[in-house]
Short mmCIF file of C-alpha atoms in Angstrom, two decimals:
data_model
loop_
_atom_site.label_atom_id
_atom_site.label_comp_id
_atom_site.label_asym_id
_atom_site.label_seq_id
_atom_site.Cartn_x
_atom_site.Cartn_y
_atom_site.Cartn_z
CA UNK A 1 23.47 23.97 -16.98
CA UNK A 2 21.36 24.34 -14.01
CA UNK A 3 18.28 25.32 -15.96
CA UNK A 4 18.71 22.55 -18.33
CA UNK A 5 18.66 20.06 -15.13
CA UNK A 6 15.44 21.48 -14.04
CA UNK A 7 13.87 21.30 -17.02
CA UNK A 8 15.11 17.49 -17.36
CA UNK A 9 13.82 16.33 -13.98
CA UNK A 10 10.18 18.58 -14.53
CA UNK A 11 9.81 16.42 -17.63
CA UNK A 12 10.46 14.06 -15.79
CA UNK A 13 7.80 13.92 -13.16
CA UNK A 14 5.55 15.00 -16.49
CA UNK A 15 6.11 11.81 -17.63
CA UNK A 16 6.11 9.78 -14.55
CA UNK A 17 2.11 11.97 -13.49
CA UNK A 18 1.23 10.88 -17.05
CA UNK A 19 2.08 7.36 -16.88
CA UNK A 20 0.29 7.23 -13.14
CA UNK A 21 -3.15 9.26 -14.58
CA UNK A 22 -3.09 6.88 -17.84
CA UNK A 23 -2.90 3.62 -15.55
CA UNK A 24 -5.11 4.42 -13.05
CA UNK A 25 -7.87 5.18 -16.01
CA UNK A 26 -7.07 1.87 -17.94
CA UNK A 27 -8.97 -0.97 -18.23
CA UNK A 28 -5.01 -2.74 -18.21
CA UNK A 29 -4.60 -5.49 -15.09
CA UNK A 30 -1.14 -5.89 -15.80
CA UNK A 31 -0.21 -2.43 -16.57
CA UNK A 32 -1.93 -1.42 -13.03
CA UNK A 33 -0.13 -3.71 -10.97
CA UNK A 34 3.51 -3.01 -13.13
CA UNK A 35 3.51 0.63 -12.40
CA UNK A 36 2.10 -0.01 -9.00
CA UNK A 37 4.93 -2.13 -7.84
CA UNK A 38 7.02 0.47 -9.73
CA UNK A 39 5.96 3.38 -7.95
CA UNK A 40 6.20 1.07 -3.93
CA UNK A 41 9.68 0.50 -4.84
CA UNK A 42 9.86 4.36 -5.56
CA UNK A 43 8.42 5.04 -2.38
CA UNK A 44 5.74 6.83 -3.94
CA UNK A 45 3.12 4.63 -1.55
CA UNK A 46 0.32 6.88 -2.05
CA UNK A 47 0.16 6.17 -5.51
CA UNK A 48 1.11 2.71 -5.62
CA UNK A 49 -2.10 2.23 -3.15
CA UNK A 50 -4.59 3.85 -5.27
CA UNK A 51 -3.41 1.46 -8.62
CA UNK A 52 -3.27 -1.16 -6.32
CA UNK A 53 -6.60 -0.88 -4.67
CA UNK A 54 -8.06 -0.59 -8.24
CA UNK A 55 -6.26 -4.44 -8.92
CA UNK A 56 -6.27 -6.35 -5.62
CA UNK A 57 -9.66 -8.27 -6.24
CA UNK A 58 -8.63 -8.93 -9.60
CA UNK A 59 -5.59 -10.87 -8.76
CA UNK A 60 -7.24 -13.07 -6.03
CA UNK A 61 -6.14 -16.84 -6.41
CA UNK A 62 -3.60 -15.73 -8.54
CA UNK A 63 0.14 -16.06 -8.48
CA UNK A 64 0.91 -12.62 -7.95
CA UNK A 65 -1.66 -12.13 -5.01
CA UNK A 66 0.58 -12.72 -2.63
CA UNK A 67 3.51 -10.30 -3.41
CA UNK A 68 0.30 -7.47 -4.12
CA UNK A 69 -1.46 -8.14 -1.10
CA UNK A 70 1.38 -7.50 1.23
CA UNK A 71 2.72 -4.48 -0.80
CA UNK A 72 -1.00 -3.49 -0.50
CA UNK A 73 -0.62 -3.26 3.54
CA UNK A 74 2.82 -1.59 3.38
CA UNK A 75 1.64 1.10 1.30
CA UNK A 76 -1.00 1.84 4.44
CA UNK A 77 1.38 0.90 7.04
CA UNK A 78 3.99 3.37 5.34
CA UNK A 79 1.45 6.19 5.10
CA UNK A 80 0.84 5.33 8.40
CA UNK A 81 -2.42 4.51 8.08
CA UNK A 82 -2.02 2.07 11.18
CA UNK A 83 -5.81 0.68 11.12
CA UNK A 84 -6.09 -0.27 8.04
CA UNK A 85 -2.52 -2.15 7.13
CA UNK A 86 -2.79 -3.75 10.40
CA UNK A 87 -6.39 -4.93 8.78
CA UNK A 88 -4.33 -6.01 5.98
CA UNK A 89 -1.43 -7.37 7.27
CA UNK A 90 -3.68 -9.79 9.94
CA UNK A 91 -5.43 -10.73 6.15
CA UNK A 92 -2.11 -11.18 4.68
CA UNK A 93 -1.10 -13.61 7.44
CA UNK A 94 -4.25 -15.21 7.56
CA UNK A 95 -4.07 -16.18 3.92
CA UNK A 96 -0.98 -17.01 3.35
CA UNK A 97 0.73 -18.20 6.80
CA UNK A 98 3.50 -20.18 5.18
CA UNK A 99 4.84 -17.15 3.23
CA UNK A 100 8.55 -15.78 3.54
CA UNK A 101 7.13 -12.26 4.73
CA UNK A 102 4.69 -13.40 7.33
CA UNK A 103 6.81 -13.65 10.10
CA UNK A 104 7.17 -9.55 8.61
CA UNK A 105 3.54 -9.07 8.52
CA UNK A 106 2.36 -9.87 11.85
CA UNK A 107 5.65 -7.79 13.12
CA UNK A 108 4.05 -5.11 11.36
CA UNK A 109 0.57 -5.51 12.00
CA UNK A 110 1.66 -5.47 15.72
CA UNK A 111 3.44 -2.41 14.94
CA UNK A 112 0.36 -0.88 13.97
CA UNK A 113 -1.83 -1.53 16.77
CA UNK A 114 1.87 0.08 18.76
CA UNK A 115 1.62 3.12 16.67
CA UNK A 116 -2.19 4.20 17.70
CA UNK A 117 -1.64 3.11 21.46
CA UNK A 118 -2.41 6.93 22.30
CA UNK A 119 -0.53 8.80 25.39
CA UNK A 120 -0.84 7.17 28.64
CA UNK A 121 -4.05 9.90 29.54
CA UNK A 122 -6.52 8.28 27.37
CA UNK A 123 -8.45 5.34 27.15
CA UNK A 124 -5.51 2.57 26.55
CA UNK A 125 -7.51 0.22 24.79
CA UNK A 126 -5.54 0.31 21.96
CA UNK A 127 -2.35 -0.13 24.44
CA UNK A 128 -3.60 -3.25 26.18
CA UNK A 129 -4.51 -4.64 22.14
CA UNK A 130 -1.04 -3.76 20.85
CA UNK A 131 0.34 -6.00 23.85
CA UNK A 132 -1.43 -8.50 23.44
CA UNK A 133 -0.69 -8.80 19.37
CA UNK A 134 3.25 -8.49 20.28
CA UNK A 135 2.76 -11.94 22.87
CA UNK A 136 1.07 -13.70 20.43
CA UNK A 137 3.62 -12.87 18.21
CA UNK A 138 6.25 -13.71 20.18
CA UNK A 139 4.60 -17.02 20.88
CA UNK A 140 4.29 -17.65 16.72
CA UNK A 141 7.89 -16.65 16.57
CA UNK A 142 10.01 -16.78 19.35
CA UNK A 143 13.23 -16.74 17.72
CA UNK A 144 12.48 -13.77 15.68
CA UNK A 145 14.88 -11.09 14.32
CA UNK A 146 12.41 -8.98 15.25
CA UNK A 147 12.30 -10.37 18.59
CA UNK A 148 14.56 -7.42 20.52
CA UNK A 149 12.49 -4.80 19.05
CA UNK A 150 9.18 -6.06 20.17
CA UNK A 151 10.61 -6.57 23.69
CA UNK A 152 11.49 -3.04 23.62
CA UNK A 153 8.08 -1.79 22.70
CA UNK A 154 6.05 -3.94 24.52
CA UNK A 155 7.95 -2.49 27.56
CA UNK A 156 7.12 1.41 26.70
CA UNK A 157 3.84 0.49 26.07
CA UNK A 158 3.78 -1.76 29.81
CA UNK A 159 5.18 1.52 30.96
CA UNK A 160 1.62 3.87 29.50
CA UNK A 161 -0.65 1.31 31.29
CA UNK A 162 1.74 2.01 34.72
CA UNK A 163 1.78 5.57 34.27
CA UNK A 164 -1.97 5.87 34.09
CA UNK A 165 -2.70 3.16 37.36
CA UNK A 166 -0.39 5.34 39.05
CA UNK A 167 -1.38 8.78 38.34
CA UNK A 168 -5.02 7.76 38.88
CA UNK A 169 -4.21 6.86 42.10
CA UNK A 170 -2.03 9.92 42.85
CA UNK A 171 -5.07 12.01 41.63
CA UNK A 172 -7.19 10.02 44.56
CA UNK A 173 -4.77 11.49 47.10
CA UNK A 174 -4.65 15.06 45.54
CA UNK A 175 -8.32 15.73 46.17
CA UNK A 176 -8.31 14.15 49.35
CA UNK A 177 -9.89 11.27 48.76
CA UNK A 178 -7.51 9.06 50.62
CA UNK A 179 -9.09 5.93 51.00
CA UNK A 180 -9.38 5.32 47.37
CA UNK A 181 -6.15 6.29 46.97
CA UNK A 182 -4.63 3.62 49.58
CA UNK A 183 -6.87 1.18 47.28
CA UNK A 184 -5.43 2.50 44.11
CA UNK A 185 -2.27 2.45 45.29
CA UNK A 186 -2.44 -0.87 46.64
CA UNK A 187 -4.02 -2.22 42.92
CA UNK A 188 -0.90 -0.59 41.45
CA UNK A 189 1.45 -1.89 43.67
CA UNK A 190 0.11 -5.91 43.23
CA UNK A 191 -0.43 -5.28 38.86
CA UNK A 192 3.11 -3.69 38.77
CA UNK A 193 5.34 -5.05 41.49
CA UNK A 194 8.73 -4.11 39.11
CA UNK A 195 7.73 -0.99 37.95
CA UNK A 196 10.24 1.49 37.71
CA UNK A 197 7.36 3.86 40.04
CA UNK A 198 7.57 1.82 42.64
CA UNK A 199 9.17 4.31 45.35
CA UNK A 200 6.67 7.22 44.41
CA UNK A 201 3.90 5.01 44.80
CA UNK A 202 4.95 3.41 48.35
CA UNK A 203 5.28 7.37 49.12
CA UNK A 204 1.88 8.64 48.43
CA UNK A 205 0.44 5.21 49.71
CA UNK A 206 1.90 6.30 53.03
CA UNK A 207 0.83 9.71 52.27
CA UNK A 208 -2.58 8.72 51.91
CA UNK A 209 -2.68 6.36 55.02
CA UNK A 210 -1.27 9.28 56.89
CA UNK A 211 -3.87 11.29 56.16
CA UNK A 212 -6.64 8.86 56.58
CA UNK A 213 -5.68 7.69 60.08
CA UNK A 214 -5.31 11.19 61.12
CA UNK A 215 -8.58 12.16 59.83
CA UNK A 216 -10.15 9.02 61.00
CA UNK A 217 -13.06 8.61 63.71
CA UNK A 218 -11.75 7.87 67.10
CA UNK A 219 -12.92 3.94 66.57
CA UNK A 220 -11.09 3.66 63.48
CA UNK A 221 -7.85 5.27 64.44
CA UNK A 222 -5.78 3.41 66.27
CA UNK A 223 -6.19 0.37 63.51
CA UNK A 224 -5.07 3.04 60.65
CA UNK A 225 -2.71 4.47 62.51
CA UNK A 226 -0.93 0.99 62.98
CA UNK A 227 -1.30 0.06 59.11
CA UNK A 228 -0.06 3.44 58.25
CA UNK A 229 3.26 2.91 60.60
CA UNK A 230 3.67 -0.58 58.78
CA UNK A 231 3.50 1.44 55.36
CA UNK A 232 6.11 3.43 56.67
CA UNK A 233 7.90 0.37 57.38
CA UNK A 234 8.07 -0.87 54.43
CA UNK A 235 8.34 2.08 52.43
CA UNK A 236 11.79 2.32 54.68
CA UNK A 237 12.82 -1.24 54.17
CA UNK A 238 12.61 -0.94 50.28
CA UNK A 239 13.99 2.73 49.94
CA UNK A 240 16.73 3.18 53.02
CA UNK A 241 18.09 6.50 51.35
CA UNK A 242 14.80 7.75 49.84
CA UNK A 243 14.61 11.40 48.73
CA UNK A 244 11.66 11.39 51.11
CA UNK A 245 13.40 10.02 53.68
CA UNK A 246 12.94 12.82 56.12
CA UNK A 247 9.37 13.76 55.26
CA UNK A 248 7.99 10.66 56.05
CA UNK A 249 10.25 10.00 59.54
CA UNK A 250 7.67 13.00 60.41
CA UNK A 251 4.98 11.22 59.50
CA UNK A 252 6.09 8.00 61.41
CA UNK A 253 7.19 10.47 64.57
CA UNK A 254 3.51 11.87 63.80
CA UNK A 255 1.76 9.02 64.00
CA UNK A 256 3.19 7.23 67.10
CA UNK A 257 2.48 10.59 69.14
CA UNK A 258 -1.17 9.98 67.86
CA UNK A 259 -0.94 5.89 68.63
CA UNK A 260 0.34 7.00 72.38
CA UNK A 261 -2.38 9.15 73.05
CA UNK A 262 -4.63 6.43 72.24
CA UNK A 263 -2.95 4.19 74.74
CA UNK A 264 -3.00 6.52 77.44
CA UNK A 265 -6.38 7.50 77.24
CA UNK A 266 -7.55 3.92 77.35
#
């Protein structure tokens, strides 16, 4: 029974590899773009691109261009070809803005730009693009059903351009450099006044001011050493029951020792 089952579903995908090879050699429009939506609704997008690439041009200011172009870009977008069905989707919306699966479209070609925004160590070009396609979206359609999920990923991808601010400016105090680091810091801390890495970032900020008044010529000292006790200050103010609560009252204890010293000699 088993065998017979086998040798059912092998003819089968005979057939179905027959049918694909004979359509995508034929001179046939119509038979193109029939198996080709056959084979999207199959899920067999690979395929269903290749007819369908063969047709497109052929069907342009036709009745059916519509439906084929936007199947076009889901075959990409489902192979996740991200690029080019963005490409296509922006095209689809562009030509035919009043059409039941444009609010879809841009959705998806927003998507796209989502799905290459690479990990938050690289270049986030492709981040800070995706962003911006999800507000303008948003703008086009702000009572979308695809509002909540857009939200969502604009926030992640908010969250890779944070990340990277922040762990520039935590590489700044790492090698020492501590003034850029204060600066960095300081950057982060004004572009991302919510973010969720907030209380790290007053931390090394006062880490870094520590250091730097510490290290500082004697003309420059007392001024840093004041800024870096009003960094403490405020990192205390914000974060009362900090993990790092006791590490920096030593720097604060620290640092007024140094600002005393200061006084007395003058």
């Amino acid at each position: 029974m088993k065998r017979g089952l086998y040798i059912l579903f092998g003819a089968i995908v005979l057939v179905s590899c027959s049918d694909f090879q004979k359509a995508l050699r034929s001179e046939d429009v119509g038979e193109k773009f029939k198996l080709g939506t056959e084979l999207f609704e199959a899920g067999k997008y690979n395929k269903a691109k290749r007819l369908f690439d063969q047709v497109l041009p052929k069907y342009r200011g036709k009745p059916q261009a519509e439906k084929l172009t936007f199947m076009h870009a889901m075959c990409a977008y489902e192979m996740k070809d991200y690029y080019i069905s963005s490409y296509h989707f922006d095209k689809f919306t562009d030509i035919y803005p009043k059409s039941e699966k444009a609010e879809q479209a841009a959705f998806l070609s927003a998507k796209g730009y989502y799905h290459n925004s690479p990990v938050y160590s690289k270049e986030q070009k492709e981040t800070v693009e995706a962003i911006e396609k999800f507000q303008l979206f948003v703008n086009q359609y702000p009572n979308s059903q695809y509002g909540e999920e857009a939200n969502k990923l604009v926030k992640e991808l908010d969250f890779k351009l944070e990340k990277k601010a922040f762990e520039i400016a935590k590489q700044y105090d790492l090698i020492r450099d501590y003034k850029a680091s204060v600066k960095s810091f300081n950057n982060f801390l004004f572009d991302f006044p919510g973010s969720r890495l907030k209380e790290e970032a007053l931390y090394y900020r006062l880490h870094a001011e520590y250091n730097l008044a510490l290290l500082s010529i004697e003309n420059l000292k007392e001024e840093r050493i004041q800024l870096a006790i009003n960094y403490y200050r405020a990192f205390k103010k914000a974060y009362p029951n900090s993990e790092f609560q006791e590490e920096t009252l030593e720097w604060n204890k620290k640092l007024n020792e140094e600002l005393e010293k200061i006084k007395t000699k003058s």
